Amino acid sequence: MDSSEGRELLQDLNIRVEPVGTVPFAAGEATPAEVFEWESVDEHGRAISLTEEQQRGRYREYVERNIGAVLAEKRLCVVGVKEDENILTVRVPGLDIEFAGRTDLLVLSDLVKKYPLELMFLPEVEMLIEVKRAVEPVSDFQALSELIALDLLSKDLVMALLTDLAGNWHFFWVSEMRGTHACIHKVILTKPGEAFQVIRTLLAQSPSADEIRLPGFQDPVKRRKLETMLPIREGGGGGGILESIQRYYDIAGELGPDIEMAREVARQIVTSMPAFSTY
């Protein structure tokens, strides 16, 4: 996905990306961690050529090693997704948009280590990790599309991380409505130790917690499900409206009333009426 396609996707889904500030970590709050070494050498110091699958195995172990305690406590694991597994395939409700793709790593239930075929159902998935040897501006759009797909596939609240495993650690999550737009927030960290502390803190939370505190993040992290904020396609008829209302009640039943969400559903209902459709 190039930049123009990424911007078009966000526009079609009525999504805005908003960067969020950071604050310094408290002394001793984050355990230092080494950056990932992309180069592998043999006993004679000669570079070893690795396949993408072999490289994925190496950085999967690197991530797992740095968050191992919380993985064990929460019965989670880090899984590498094979190149031919389009595990993030989903159709956007009410819109003629379909995602078909994958990511590099997923953090989810350790059940998949015992039963690998269960990976297709993404049990208790918490986050995805898209790994790039070099993070470029266009990389954001790939991570955003993966986050959107995972959010639609998962029943719980999820987060995406785009990283080069060195000085770029970009965290993304679906936040709240701002007017008529759904917001995805983004925070950038530059130190592996701080990034891993964020991941450890995130995984220690309940997957359904809609407002949490993460170290280094300036504000509390408000998390929402994207499906409740997606636009309804014009001409969709009452079925789309009913689906939107039902989604609101489903979320309100789990997380409590959401004023901004209620206002957006009301706006969609009013603008679906012929007398108000041009407003």
PDB file of C-alpha atoms in Angstrom:
ATOM      1  CA  MET A   1       0.000   0.000   0.000  1.00  0.00           C
ATOM      2  CA  ASP A   2       1.471   3.349  -1.071  1.00  0.00           C
ATOM      3  CA  SER A   3       0.802   6.731   0.537  1.00  0.00           C
ATOM      4  CA  SER A   4      -2.004   7.756  -1.839  1.00  0.00           C
ATOM      5  CA  GLU A   5      -3.823   4.438  -1.328  1.00  0.00           C
ATOM      6  CA  GLY A   6      -3.378   4.771   2.431  1.00  0.00           C
ATOM      7  CA  ARG A   7      -4.812   8.273   2.511  1.00  0.00           C
ATOM      8  CA  GLU A   8      -7.729   7.186   0.320  1.00  0.00           C
ATOM      9  CA  LEU A   9      -8.470   4.293   2.677  1.00  0.00           C
ATOM     10  CA  LEU A  10      -8.524   6.566   5.725  1.00  0.00           C
ATOM     11  CA  GLN A  11     -10.776   8.997   3.884  1.00  0.00           C
ATOM     12  CA  ASP A  12     -13.184   6.226   2.842  1.00  0.00           C
ATOM     13  CA  LEU A  13     -13.417   5.036   6.438  1.00  0.00           C
ATOM     14  CA  ASN A  14     -13.658   8.575   7.824  1.00  0.00           C
ATOM     15  CA  ILE A  15     -10.574   8.053   9.995  1.00  0.00           C
ATOM     16  CA  ARG A  16      -8.051  10.616  11.170  1.00  0.00           C
ATOM     17  CA  VAL A  17      -4.643   9.795  12.643  1.00  0.00           C
ATOM     18  CA  GLU A  18      -3.615  12.010  15.553  1.00  0.00           C
ATOM     19  CA  PRO A  19      -0.097  11.947  17.054  1.00  0.00           C
ATOM     20  CA  VAL A  20      -0.017  11.979  20.857  1.00  0.00           C
ATOM     21  CA  GLY A  21       2.763  13.423  23.000  1.00  0.00           C
ATOM     22  CA  THR A  22       5.081  11.578  25.350  1.00  0.00           C
ATOM     23  CA  VAL A  23       6.553  12.322  28.762  1.00  0.00           C
ATOM     24  CA  PRO A  24       9.902  11.204  30.229  1.00  0.00           C
ATOM     25  CA  PHE A  25       9.989   7.809  31.895  1.00  0.00           C
ATOM     26  CA  ALA A  26      10.575   7.842  35.615  1.00  0.00           C
ATOM     27  CA  ALA A  27      13.987   6.691  36.810  1.00  0.00           C
ATOM     28  CA  GLY A  28      14.113   2.899  36.832  1.00  0.00           C
ATOM     29  CA  GLU A  29      10.696   2.588  35.194  1.00  0.00           C
ATOM     30  CA  ALA A  30      12.057   0.911  32.071  1.00  0.00           C
ATOM     31  CA  THR A  31      14.665  -1.855  31.943  1.00  0.00           C
ATOM     32  CA  PRO A  32      17.284  -1.122  29.249  1.00  0.00           C
ATOM     33  CA  ALA A  33      17.170  -3.429  26.235  1.00  0.00           C
ATOM     34  CA  GLU A  34      19.581  -3.914  23.372  1.00  0.00           C
ATOM     35  CA  VAL A  35      18.521  -3.110  19.829  1.00  0.00           C
ATOM     36  CA  PHE A  36      17.934  -6.080  17.550  1.00  0.00           C
ATOM     37  CA  GLU A  37      20.973  -7.168  15.530  1.00  0.00           C
ATOM     38  CA  TRP A  38      19.804  -7.719  11.974  1.00  0.00           C
ATOM     39  CA  GLU A  39      23.111  -9.178  10.826  1.00  0.00           C
ATOM     40  CA  SER A  40      23.946 -12.756  11.734  1.00  0.00           C
ATOM     41  CA  VAL A  41      27.520 -14.063  11.534  1.00  0.00           C
ATOM     42  CA  ASP A  42      29.172 -17.453  11.851  1.00  0.00           C
ATOM     43  CA  GLU A  43      32.055 -18.409  14.155  1.00  0.00           C
ATOM     44  CA  HIS A  44      34.510 -16.854  11.684  1.00  0.00           C
ATOM     45  CA  GLY A  45      32.689 -13.522  11.638  1.00  0.00           C
ATOM     46  CA  ARG A  46      31.296 -14.018   8.153  1.00  0.00           C
ATOM     47  CA  ALA A  47      27.778 -12.794   7.412  1.00  0.00           C
ATOM     48  CA  ILE A  48      25.137 -15.512   7.175  1.00  0.00           C
ATOM     49  CA  SER A  49      22.448 -15.084   4.568  1.00  0.00           C
ATOM     50  CA  LEU A  50      19.006 -15.674   6.119  1.00  0.00           C
ATOM     51  CA  THR A  51      15.605 -16.145   4.552  1.00  0.00           C
ATOM     52  CA  GLU A  52      12.781 -13.862   5.610  1.00  0.00           C
ATOM     53  CA  GLU A  53      11.255 -16.746   7.581  1.00  0.00           C
ATOM     54  CA  GLN A  54      14.535 -17.353   9.435  1.00  0.00           C
ATOM     55  CA  GLN A  55      14.878 -13.642  10.179  1.00  0.00           C
ATOM     56  CA  ARG A  56      11.297 -13.556  11.488  1.00  0.00           C
ATOM     57  CA  GLY A  57      12.148 -16.407  13.832  1.00  0.00           C
ATOM     58  CA  ARG A  58      15.103 -14.444  15.180  1.00  0.00           C
ATOM     59  CA  TYR A  59      13.198 -11.255  15.931  1.00  0.00           C
ATOM     60  CA  ARG A  60      10.242 -13.207  17.301  1.00  0.00           C
ATOM     61  CA  GLU A  61      12.617 -14.685  19.892  1.00  0.00           C
ATOM     62  CA  TYR A  62      14.047 -11.199  20.560  1.00  0.00           C
ATOM     63  CA  VAL A  63      10.592  -9.780  21.321  1.00  0.00           C
ATOM     64  CA  GLU A  64       9.540 -12.793  23.363  1.00  0.00           C
ATOM     65  CA  ARG A  65      12.721 -12.652  25.423  1.00  0.00           C
ATOM     66  CA  ASN A  66      12.043  -9.036  26.417  1.00  0.00           C
ATOM     67  CA  ILE A  67       8.430  -9.568  27.516  1.00  0.00           C
ATOM     68  CA  GLY A  68       8.637 -13.188  28.668  1.00  0.00           C
ATOM     69  CA  ALA A  69       7.441 -12.674  32.257  1.00  0.00           C
ATOM     70  CA  VAL A  70       4.131 -11.050  31.366  1.00  0.00           C
ATOM     71  CA  LEU A  71       3.578 -13.568  28.564  1.00  0.00           C
ATOM     72  CA  ALA A  72       3.883 -16.419  31.056  1.00  0.00           C
ATOM     73  CA  GLU A  73       1.677 -14.663  33.618  1.00  0.00           C
ATOM     74  CA  LYS A  74      -1.100 -13.972  31.105  1.00  0.00           C
ATOM     75  CA  ARG A  75      -0.670 -17.233  29.173  1.00  0.00           C
ATOM     76  CA  LEU A  76       0.196 -15.403  25.981  1.00  0.00           C
ATOM     77  CA  CYS A  77       2.828 -15.943  23.311  1.00  0.00           C
ATOM     78  CA  VAL A  78       4.432 -14.231  20.330  1.00  0.00           C
ATOM     79  CA  VAL A  79       3.735 -15.950  17.016  1.00  0.00           C
ATOM     80  CA  GLY A  80       5.340 -15.298  13.648  1.00  0.00           C
ATOM     81  CA  VAL A  81       2.895 -15.196  10.743  1.00  0.00           C
ATOM     82  CA  LYS A  82       3.989 -17.070   7.631  1.00  0.00           C
ATOM     83  CA  GLU A  83       4.216 -15.234   4.322  1.00  0.00           C
ATOM     84  CA  ASP A  84       1.341 -17.157   2.740  1.00  0.00           C
ATOM     85  CA  GLU A  85      -1.055 -16.697   5.704  1.00  0.00           C
ATOM     86  CA  ASN A  86      -3.477 -13.869   4.907  1.00  0.00           C
ATOM     87  CA  ILE A  87      -4.735 -13.967   8.448  1.00  0.00           C
ATOM     88  CA  LEU A  88      -5.942 -10.347   8.421  1.00  0.00           C
ATOM     89  CA  THR A  89      -8.646 -10.859   5.805  1.00  0.00           C
ATOM     90  CA  VAL A  90     -11.941  -9.161   6.574  1.00  0.00           C
ATOM     91  CA  ARG A  91     -14.725  -7.172   4.903  1.00  0.00           C
ATOM     92  CA  VAL A  92     -15.619  -3.795   6.405  1.00  0.00           C
ATOM     93  CA  PRO A  93     -19.258  -3.872   7.571  1.00  0.00           C
ATOM     94  CA  GLY A  94     -21.567  -1.749   5.416  1.00  0.00           C
ATOM     95  CA  LEU A  95     -18.817  -0.689   2.997  1.00  0.00           C
ATOM     96  CA  ASP A  96     -17.414  -2.137  -0.215  1.00  0.00           C
ATOM     97  CA  ILE A  97     -13.944  -2.526   1.296  1.00  0.00           C
ATOM     98  CA  GLU A  98     -12.111  -5.775   2.002  1.00  0.00           C
ATOM     99  CA  PHE A  99      -8.722  -6.266   3.629  1.00  0.00           C
ATOM    100  CA  ALA A 100      -6.575  -9.245   2.705  1.00  0.00           C
ATOM    101  CA  GLY A 101      -3.131  -9.480   4.230  1.00  0.00           C
ATOM    102  CA  ARG A 102      -0.948 -10.382   7.151  1.00  0.00           C
ATOM    103  CA  THR A 103       1.459  -8.957   9.671  1.00  0.00           C
ATOM    104  CA  ASP A 104       4.798 -10.174  11.021  1.00  0.00           C
ATOM    105  CA  LEU A 105       4.074 -10.986  14.675  1.00  0.00           C
ATOM    106  CA  LEU A 106       0.968 -11.418  16.801  1.00  0.00           C
ATOM    107  CA  VAL A 107       0.681 -11.479  20.589  1.00  0.00           C
ATOM    108  CA  LEU A 108      -2.179 -13.781  21.554  1.00  0.00           C
ATOM    109  CA  SER A 109      -3.191 -16.826  23.617  1.00  0.00           C
ATOM    110  CA  ASP A 110      -0.484 -19.469  24.066  1.00  0.00           C
ATOM    111  CA  LEU A 111      -3.155 -21.966  23.034  1.00  0.00           C
ATOM    112  CA  VAL A 112      -1.852 -21.576  19.488  1.00  0.00           C
ATOM    113  CA  LYS A 113       1.489 -23.094  20.482  1.00  0.00           C
ATOM    114  CA  LYS A 114      -0.294 -26.330  21.341  1.00  0.00           C
ATOM    115  CA  TYR A 115      -2.870 -26.100  18.546  1.00  0.00           C
ATOM    116  CA  PRO A 116      -1.325 -24.086  15.663  1.00  0.00           C
ATOM    117  CA  LEU A 117      -4.465 -24.272  13.534  1.00  0.00           C
ATOM    118  CA  GLU A 118      -6.287 -22.151  16.109  1.00  0.00           C
ATOM    119  CA  LEU A 119      -4.235 -19.182  14.922  1.00  0.00           C
ATOM    120  CA  MET A 120      -6.875 -18.486  12.275  1.00  0.00           C
ATOM    121  CA  PHE A 121      -9.343 -17.594  15.044  1.00  0.00           C
ATOM    122  CA  LEU A 122      -6.925 -15.139  16.733  1.00  0.00           C
ATOM    123  CA  PRO A 123      -7.709 -16.288  20.298  1.00  0.00           C
ATOM    124  CA  GLU A 124      -7.297 -13.508  22.893  1.00  0.00           C
ATOM    125  CA  VAL A 125      -5.229 -11.451  20.446  1.00  0.00           C
ATOM    126  CA  GLU A 126      -3.729  -8.371  22.102  1.00  0.00           C
ATOM    127  CA  MET A 127      -1.554  -6.707  19.495  1.00  0.00           C
ATOM    128  CA  LEU A 128       0.202  -7.019  16.166  1.00  0.00           C
ATOM    129  CA  ILE A 129       3.800  -6.091  15.407  1.00  0.00           C
ATOM    130  CA  GLU A 130       4.834  -5.019  11.909  1.00  0.00           C
ATOM    131  CA  VAL A 131       8.625  -5.193  11.615  1.00  0.00           C
ATOM    132  CA  LYS A 132      10.595  -3.192   9.067  1.00  0.00           C
ATOM    133  CA  ARG A 133      14.321  -3.087   8.649  1.00  0.00           C
ATOM    134  CA  ALA A 134      13.833   0.592   7.828  1.00  0.00           C
ATOM    135  CA  VAL A 135      10.674   2.416   8.912  1.00  0.00           C
ATOM    136  CA  GLU A 136       9.549   4.900   6.253  1.00  0.00           C
ATOM    137  CA  PRO A 137       6.528   7.255   6.166  1.00  0.00           C
ATOM    138  CA  VAL A 138       4.623   4.859   3.905  1.00  0.00           C
ATOM    139  CA  SER A 139       5.109   2.112   6.508  1.00  0.00           C
ATOM    140  CA  ASP A 140       2.536   3.865   8.697  1.00  0.00           C
ATOM    141  CA  PHE A 141      -0.229   3.099   6.220  1.00  0.00           C
ATOM    142  CA  GLN A 142       0.589  -0.609   6.219  1.00  0.00           C
ATOM    143  CA  ALA A 143       0.475  -0.708  10.023  1.00  0.00           C
ATOM    144  CA  LEU A 144      -2.777   1.280  10.027  1.00  0.00           C
ATOM    145  CA  SER A 145      -4.460  -1.082   7.570  1.00  0.00           C
ATOM    146  CA  GLU A 146      -3.358  -4.059   9.670  1.00  0.00           C
ATOM    147  CA  LEU A 147      -4.702  -2.419  12.840  1.00  0.00           C
ATOM    148  CA  ILE A 148      -8.064  -1.744  11.182  1.00  0.00           C
ATOM    149  CA  ALA A 149      -8.329  -5.347   9.978  1.00  0.00           C
ATOM    150  CA  LEU A 150      -7.323  -6.812  13.352  1.00  0.00           C
ATOM    151  CA  ASP A 151      -9.741  -4.542  15.195  1.00  0.00           C
ATOM    152  CA  LEU A 152     -12.605  -5.742  12.990  1.00  0.00           C
ATOM    153  CA  LEU A 153     -11.616  -9.392  13.450  1.00  0.00           C
ATOM    154  CA  SER A 154     -11.132  -9.255  17.224  1.00  0.00           C
ATOM    155  CA  LYS A 155     -13.778  -8.962  19.919  1.00  0.00           C
ATOM    156  CA  ASP A 156     -11.350  -7.202  22.257  1.00  0.00           C
ATOM    157  CA  LEU A 157      -9.415  -3.940  22.086  1.00  0.00           C
ATOM    158  CA  VAL A 158      -6.116  -4.210  20.225  1.00  0.00           C
ATOM    159  CA  MET A 159      -2.990  -2.217  19.468  1.00  0.00           C
ATOM    160  CA  ALA A 160      -0.508  -2.145  16.590  1.00  0.00           C
ATOM    161  CA  LEU A 161       3.237  -1.590  16.743  1.00  0.00           C
ATOM    162  CA  LEU A 162       5.379  -0.602  13.765  1.00  0.00           C
ATOM    163  CA  THR A 163       9.085  -0.926  14.526  1.00  0.00           C
ATOM    164  CA  ASP A 164      12.590  -1.418  13.202  1.00  0.00           C
ATOM    165  CA  LEU A 165      13.507  -2.934  16.592  1.00  0.00           C
ATOM    166  CA  ALA A 166      16.023  -0.135  17.080  1.00  0.00           C
ATOM    167  CA  GLY A 167      15.113   3.565  17.250  1.00  0.00           C
ATOM    168  CA  ASN A 168      11.576   3.542  15.856  1.00  0.00           C
ATOM    169  CA  TRP A 169       8.674   2.174  17.912  1.00  0.00           C
ATOM    170  CA  HIS A 170       5.329   3.504  16.623  1.00  0.00           C
ATOM    171  CA  PHE A 171       2.259   2.510  18.636  1.00  0.00           C
ATOM    172  CA  PHE A 172      -1.229   2.855  17.113  1.00  0.00           C
ATOM    173  CA  TRP A 173      -4.666   2.284  18.608  1.00  0.00           C
ATOM    174  CA  VAL A 174      -8.292   3.087  17.794  1.00  0.00           C
ATOM    175  CA  SER A 175      -9.426   5.904  20.067  1.00  0.00           C
ATOM    176  CA  GLU A 176     -12.640   7.920  20.270  1.00  0.00           C
ATOM    177  CA  MET A 177     -14.885   9.863  17.908  1.00  0.00           C
ATOM    178  CA  ARG A 178     -13.959  13.475  17.203  1.00  0.00           C
ATOM    179  CA  GLY A 179     -17.010  15.059  15.631  1.00  0.00           C
ATOM    180  CA  THR A 180     -17.819  12.836  12.664  1.00  0.00           C
ATOM    181  CA  HIS A 181     -14.372  11.200  12.451  1.00  0.00           C
ATOM    182  CA  ALA A 182     -12.982   8.111  14.128  1.00  0.00           C
ATOM    183  CA  CYS A 183      -9.516   8.788  15.544  1.00  0.00           C
ATOM    184  CA  ILE A 184      -6.534   6.491  15.560  1.00  0.00           C
ATOM    185  CA  HIS A 185      -3.888   7.765  17.958  1.00  0.00           C
ATOM    186  CA  LYS A 186      -0.157   7.293  17.525  1.00  0.00           C
ATOM    187  CA  VAL A 187       2.802   7.516  19.906  1.00  0.00           C
ATOM    188  CA  ILE A 188       6.465   7.251  18.903  1.00  0.00           C
ATOM    189  CA  LEU A 189       9.167   5.981  21.278  1.00  0.00           C
ATOM    190  CA  THR A 190      12.848   5.712  20.406  1.00  0.00           C
ATOM    191  CA  LYS A 191      14.339   3.375  23.023  1.00  0.00           C
ATOM    192  CA  PRO A 192      13.770  -0.410  22.984  1.00  0.00           C
ATOM    193  CA  GLY A 193      13.698  -0.658  26.787  1.00  0.00           C
ATOM    194  CA  GLU A 194      10.953   1.947  27.045  1.00  0.00           C
ATOM    195  CA  ALA A 195       8.961   0.357  24.226  1.00  0.00           C
ATOM    196  CA  PHE A 196       9.107  -3.056  25.875  1.00  0.00           C
ATOM    197  CA  GLN A 197       7.971  -1.535  29.168  1.00  0.00           C
ATOM    198  CA  VAL A 198       4.929  -0.141  27.346  1.00  0.00           C
ATOM    199  CA  ILE A 199       4.205  -3.574  25.875  1.00  0.00           C
ATOM    200  CA  ARG A 200       4.572  -5.283  29.264  1.00  0.00           C
ATOM    201  CA  THR A 201       2.225  -2.748  30.866  1.00  0.00           C
ATOM    202  CA  LEU A 202      -0.288  -3.092  28.036  1.00  0.00           C
ATOM    203  CA  LEU A 203      -0.388  -6.891  28.227  1.00  0.00           C
ATOM    204  CA  ALA A 204      -0.871  -6.758  32.000  1.00  0.00           C
ATOM    205  CA  GLN A 205      -4.188  -4.911  31.501  1.00  0.00           C
ATOM    206  CA  SER A 206      -7.558  -6.485  30.863  1.00  0.00           C
ATOM    207  CA  PRO A 207      -8.034  -6.777  27.061  1.00  0.00           C
ATOM    208  CA  SER A 208     -11.432  -5.112  27.450  1.00  0.00           C
ATOM    209  CA  ALA A 209     -10.152  -2.124  29.488  1.00  0.00           C
ATOM    210  CA  ASP A 210     -11.173   0.918  27.456  1.00  0.00           C
ATOM    211  CA  GLU A 211      -9.025   3.460  29.342  1.00  0.00           C
ATOM    212  CA  ILE A 212      -5.546   2.616  30.587  1.00  0.00           C
ATOM    213  CA  ARG A 213      -2.314   4.323  31.602  1.00  0.00           C
ATOM    214  CA  LEU A 214       0.876   3.458  29.747  1.00  0.00           C
ATOM    215  CA  PRO A 215       4.357   4.652  30.782  1.00  0.00           C
ATOM    216  CA  GLY A 216       5.736   7.479  28.685  1.00  0.00           C
ATOM    217  CA  PHE A 217       2.343   8.308  27.164  1.00  0.00           C
ATOM    218  CA  GLN A 218       1.257  11.863  27.878  1.00  0.00           C
ATOM    219  CA  ASP A 219      -2.446  11.116  28.282  1.00  0.00           C
ATOM    220  CA  PRO A 220      -4.555   8.130  29.344  1.00  0.00           C
ATOM    221  CA  VAL A 221      -5.069   5.729  26.454  1.00  0.00           C
ATOM    222  CA  LYS A 222      -8.744   5.617  25.461  1.00  0.00           C
ATOM    223  CA  ARG A 223      -9.481   2.540  23.380  1.00  0.00           C
ATOM    224  CA  ARG A 224     -12.600   1.840  21.323  1.00  0.00           C
ATOM    225  CA  LYS A 225     -13.831  -0.652  18.734  1.00  0.00           C
ATOM    226  CA  LEU A 226     -13.704   0.785  15.228  1.00  0.00           C
ATOM    227  CA  GLU A 227     -16.829  -1.011  14.042  1.00  0.00           C
ATOM    228  CA  THR A 228     -18.996   1.221  16.238  1.00  0.00           C
ATOM    229  CA  MET A 229     -17.602   4.344  14.539  1.00  0.00           C
ATOM    230  CA  LEU A 230     -17.544   3.374  10.862  1.00  0.00           C
ATOM    231  CA  PRO A 231     -19.613   5.425   8.407  1.00  0.00           C
ATOM    232  CA  ILE A 232     -22.745   3.907   6.894  1.00  0.00           C
ATOM    233  CA  ARG A 233     -22.696   3.767   3.114  1.00  0.00           C
ATOM    234  CA  GLU A 234     -25.290   5.956   1.421  1.00  0.00           C
ATOM    235  CA  GLY A 235     -28.128   3.945  -0.016  1.00  0.00           C
ATOM    236  CA  GLY A 236     -27.540   1.235   2.581  1.00  0.00           C
ATOM    237  CA  GLY A 237     -31.126   1.537   3.779  1.00  0.00           C
ATOM    238  CA  GLY A 238     -32.492   0.808   7.212  1.00  0.00           C
ATOM    239  CA  GLY A 239     -30.432  -2.343   7.586  1.00  0.00           C
ATOM    240  CA  GLY A 240     -27.250  -0.297   8.006  1.00  0.00           C
ATOM    241  CA  ILE A 241     -28.940   1.983  10.532  1.00  0.00           C
ATOM    242  CA  LEU A 242     -30.218  -0.969  12.531  1.00  0.00           C
ATOM    243  CA  GLU A 243     -26.755  -2.526  12.489  1.00  0.00           C
ATOM    244  CA  SER A 244     -25.261   0.736  13.752  1.00  0.00           C
ATOM    245  CA  ILE A 245     -27.815   0.970  16.570  1.00  0.00           C
ATOM    246  CA  GLN A 246     -27.210  -2.652  17.520  1.00  0.00           C
ATOM    247  CA  ARG A 247     -23.447  -2.094  17.561  1.00  0.00           C
ATOM    248  CA  TYR A 248     -23.955   0.863  19.901  1.00  0.00           C
ATOM    249  CA  TYR A 249     -26.035  -1.175  22.340  1.00  0.00           C
ATOM    250  CA  ASP A 250     -23.559  -4.065  22.183  1.00  0.00           C
ATOM    251  CA  ILE A 251     -20.678  -1.761  23.116  1.00  0.00           C
ATOM    252  CA  ALA A 252     -22.700   0.164  25.693  1.00  0.00           C
ATOM    253  CA  GLY A 253     -23.659  -3.125  27.331  1.00  0.00           C
ATOM    254  CA  GLU A 254     -19.986  -4.064  27.739  1.00  0.00           C
ATOM    255  CA  LEU A 255     -18.268  -0.719  28.309  1.00  0.00           C
ATOM    256  CA  GLY A 256     -21.076   1.608  29.389  1.00  0.00           C
ATOM    257  CA  PRO A 257     -22.709   4.536  27.552  1.00  0.00           C
ATOM    258  CA  ASP A 258     -20.557   6.568  25.150  1.00  0.00           C
ATOM    259  CA  ILE A 259     -21.935  10.066  24.480  1.00  0.00           C
ATOM    260  CA  GLU A 260     -19.900  10.698  21.315  1.00  0.00           C
ATOM    261  CA  MET A 261     -20.878   7.327  19.889  1.00  0.00           C
ATOM    262  CA  ALA A 262     -24.553   7.979  20.667  1.00  0.00           C
ATOM    263  CA  ARG A 263     -24.384  11.354  18.932  1.00  0.00           C
ATOM    264  CA  GLU A 264     -22.818   9.800  15.831  1.00  0.00           C
ATOM    265  CA  VAL A 265     -25.506   7.095  15.652  1.00  0.00           C
ATOM    266  CA  ALA A 266     -28.174   9.780  16.024  1.00  0.00           C
ATOM    267  CA  ARG A 267     -26.578  11.821  13.225  1.00  0.00           C
ATOM    268  CA  GLN A 268     -26.571   8.784  10.945  1.00  0.00           C
ATOM    269  CA  ILE A 269     -30.234   8.121  11.681  1.00  0.00           C
ATOM    270  CA  VAL A 270     -31.246  11.716  10.954  1.00  0.00           C
ATOM    271  CA  THR A 271     -29.222  12.019   7.735  1.00  0.00           C
ATOM    272  CA  SER A 272     -30.728   8.767   6.463  1.00  0.00           C
ATOM    273  CA  MET A 273     -34.159  10.444   6.454  1.00  0.00           C
ATOM    274  CA  PRO A 274     -35.016  11.958   3.047  1.00  0.00           C
ATOM    275  CA  ALA A 275     -35.919  15.351   4.536  1.00  0.00           C
ATOM    276  CA  PHE A 276     -32.495  15.660   6.153  1.00  0.00           C
ATOM    277  CA  SER A 277     -30.268  13.689   3.766  1.00  0.00           C
ATOM    278  CA  THR A 278     -28.549  16.786   2.348  1.00  0.00           C
ATOM    279  CA  TYR A 279     -27.580  18.208   5.752  1.00  0.00           C
TER     280      TYR A 279
END
